[in-house]
Coordinates of C-alpha atoms in Angstrom, one line a residue:
M1 CA 110.0 112.8 59.5
K2 CA 106.5 112.0 59.3
F3 CA 104.6 109.9 56.9
S4 CA 101.3 111.7 55.7
S5 CA 98.1 110.1 54.4
T6 CA 99.3 111.0 50.6
G7 CA 102.1 108.7 50.7
F8 CA 104.9 111.5 50.9
F9 CA 107.2 111.8 53.9
I10 CA 107.2 115.5 55.5
I11 CA 110.6 116.5 56.9
I12 CA 110.3 118.3 60.2
K13 CA 113.4 120.2 61.5
K14 CA 114.3 119.5 65.1
S15 CA 114.1 123.3 65.8
E16 CA 110.4 123.2 64.7
I17 CA 109.3 120.3 67.4
K18 CA 107.9 121.8 70.6
M19 CA 108.2 119.3 73.4
A20 CA 104.9 119.2 76.0
N21 CA 105.7 119.8 79.8
K22 CA 106.3 116.5 81.7
I23 CA 103.0 115.9 83.6
T24 CA 103.9 114.3 86.9
K25 CA 101.6 111.8 89.0
N26 CA 100.9 114.8 91.8
N27 CA 100.1 117.1 88.4
L28 CA 97.3 114.4 87.5
I29 CA 95.8 114.1 91.0
E30 CA 95.7 118.1 91.3
N31 CA 94.1 118.5 87.9
I32 CA 91.7 115.6 88.8
Y33 CA 91.0 117.8 92.4
K34 CA 90.4 120.8 90.2
N35 CA 87.7 119.0 88.1
T36 CA 85.9 117.2 90.6
D37 CA 84.1 117.7 94.1
C38 CA 86.4 114.6 95.4
D39 CA 88.8 114.9 98.4
K40 CA 92.4 114.8 97.3
K41 CA 93.7 112.0 99.5
D42 CA 90.8 110.1 97.8
I43 CA 91.9 110.6 94.5
Q44 CA 95.5 110.0 95.5
V45 CA 94.3 106.6 96.7
I46 CA 92.5 105.7 93.4
V47 CA 95.6 106.6 91.2
D48 CA 97.9 104.7 93.3
S49 CA 95.8 101.7 93.1
F50 CA 95.1 102.2 89.3
L51 CA 98.4 102.3 88.4
Q52 CA 99.4 99.2 91.1
E53 CA 96.6 97.1 89.2
V54 CA 98.1 98.0 85.7
K55 CA 101.5 97.0 87.2
K56 CA 100.1 93.6 88.8
S57 CA 98.3 93.0 85.6
L58 CA 101.4 93.4 83.4
E59 CA 103.5 91.3 85.9
N60 CA 100.9 88.6 85.5
G61 CA 101.1 88.7 81.6
S62 CA 97.8 90.5 81.0
T63 CA 96.8 92.9 78.6
I64 CA 95.1 95.8 79.9
E65 CA 92.7 97.6 77.4
L66 CA 91.4 101.1 78.0
R67 CA 88.8 102.0 75.2
G68 CA 89.2 105.5 73.7
F69 CA 92.6 105.8 75.3
G70 CA 95.1 102.4 74.5
T71 CA 96.3 99.2 75.4
F72 CA 99.2 98.2 77.7
E73 CA 100.8 95.1 77.4
P74 CA 103.8 92.8 78.1
R75 CA 105.7 92.5 74.7
L76 CA 108.5 89.8 74.2
R77 CA 111.7 91.2 73.1
K78 CA 114.1 89.0 71.3
G79 CA 117.6 88.0 73.1
R80 CA 120.8 89.1 71.2
S81 CA 123.9 87.1 71.6
I82 CA 126.2 90.2 70.7
A83 CA 125.1 93.4 72.5
R84 CA 126.9 96.4 74.0
N85 CA 126.5 98.2 76.9
P86 CA 126.6 101.9 75.8
K87 CA 128.1 103.1 79.1
T88 CA 131.4 101.2 79.3
G89 CA 131.2 99.6 75.8
E90 CA 131.5 96.1 77.3
T91 CA 130.3 93.3 75.1
L92 CA 127.5 91.2 76.4
S93 CA 124.6 89.0 75.5
V94 CA 121.1 89.7 76.4
E95 CA 118.2 87.1 77.0
P96 CA 114.8 87.3 75.8
H97 CA 112.8 89.4 78.2
Y98 CA 109.2 91.1 78.2
V99 CA 109.0 94.6 78.5
A100 CA 106.1 97.0 79.3
A101 CA 104.3 98.4 75.9
F102 CA 101.9 100.8 75.1
R103 CA 99.7 101.1 72.1
A104 CA 97.4 104.3 71.4
G105 CA 94.0 104.0 71.0
Q106 CA 92.5 105.2 67.5
S107 CA 90.9 108.8 69.0
L108 CA 94.3 109.3 71.1
K109 CA 96.3 108.4 67.7
D110 CA 93.8 110.9 65.7
N111 CA 94.3 113.7 68.3
L112 CA 98.0 113.5 68.3
W113 CA 98.3 113.4 64.5
N114 CA 96.5 116.9 64.3
L115 CA 98.8 118.5 66.9
N116 CA 100.0 121.6 65.7
I117 CA 103.5 121.4 65.7
N118 CA 104.8 125.2 65.8
E119 CA 102.2 125.6 69.1
K120 CA 103.6 125.0 72.2
K121 CA 100.6 123.4 74.4
S122 CA 100.7 124.3 78.1
H123 CA 99.5 121.5 80.2
K124 CA 99.6 123.5 83.8

């Protein structure tokens, strides 16, 4: 279900939703390599360093804001006294803990909102 700007819900059948191809870190590196004059090894180092910095910042409790893209932030999840392991069915308790969260920036939200649900995008 999707909430439209008119205030009405739009019902979308699962069969109408087309999932995009998965993009891996190697795919990103290859795409950057094709679009720049940089050496592939240099791109690999930059991408790895970027991801390491994002990880380190989140682990230190910092928020990473990338204007025009989105924000990564550590988000506190409440603990629960009664939870269930879905695999075993065992009842257990879960302590409060942090998880990594991503909030899309407005331009990314707008671009995703306008995707055609009947058109399969190819990222290759």
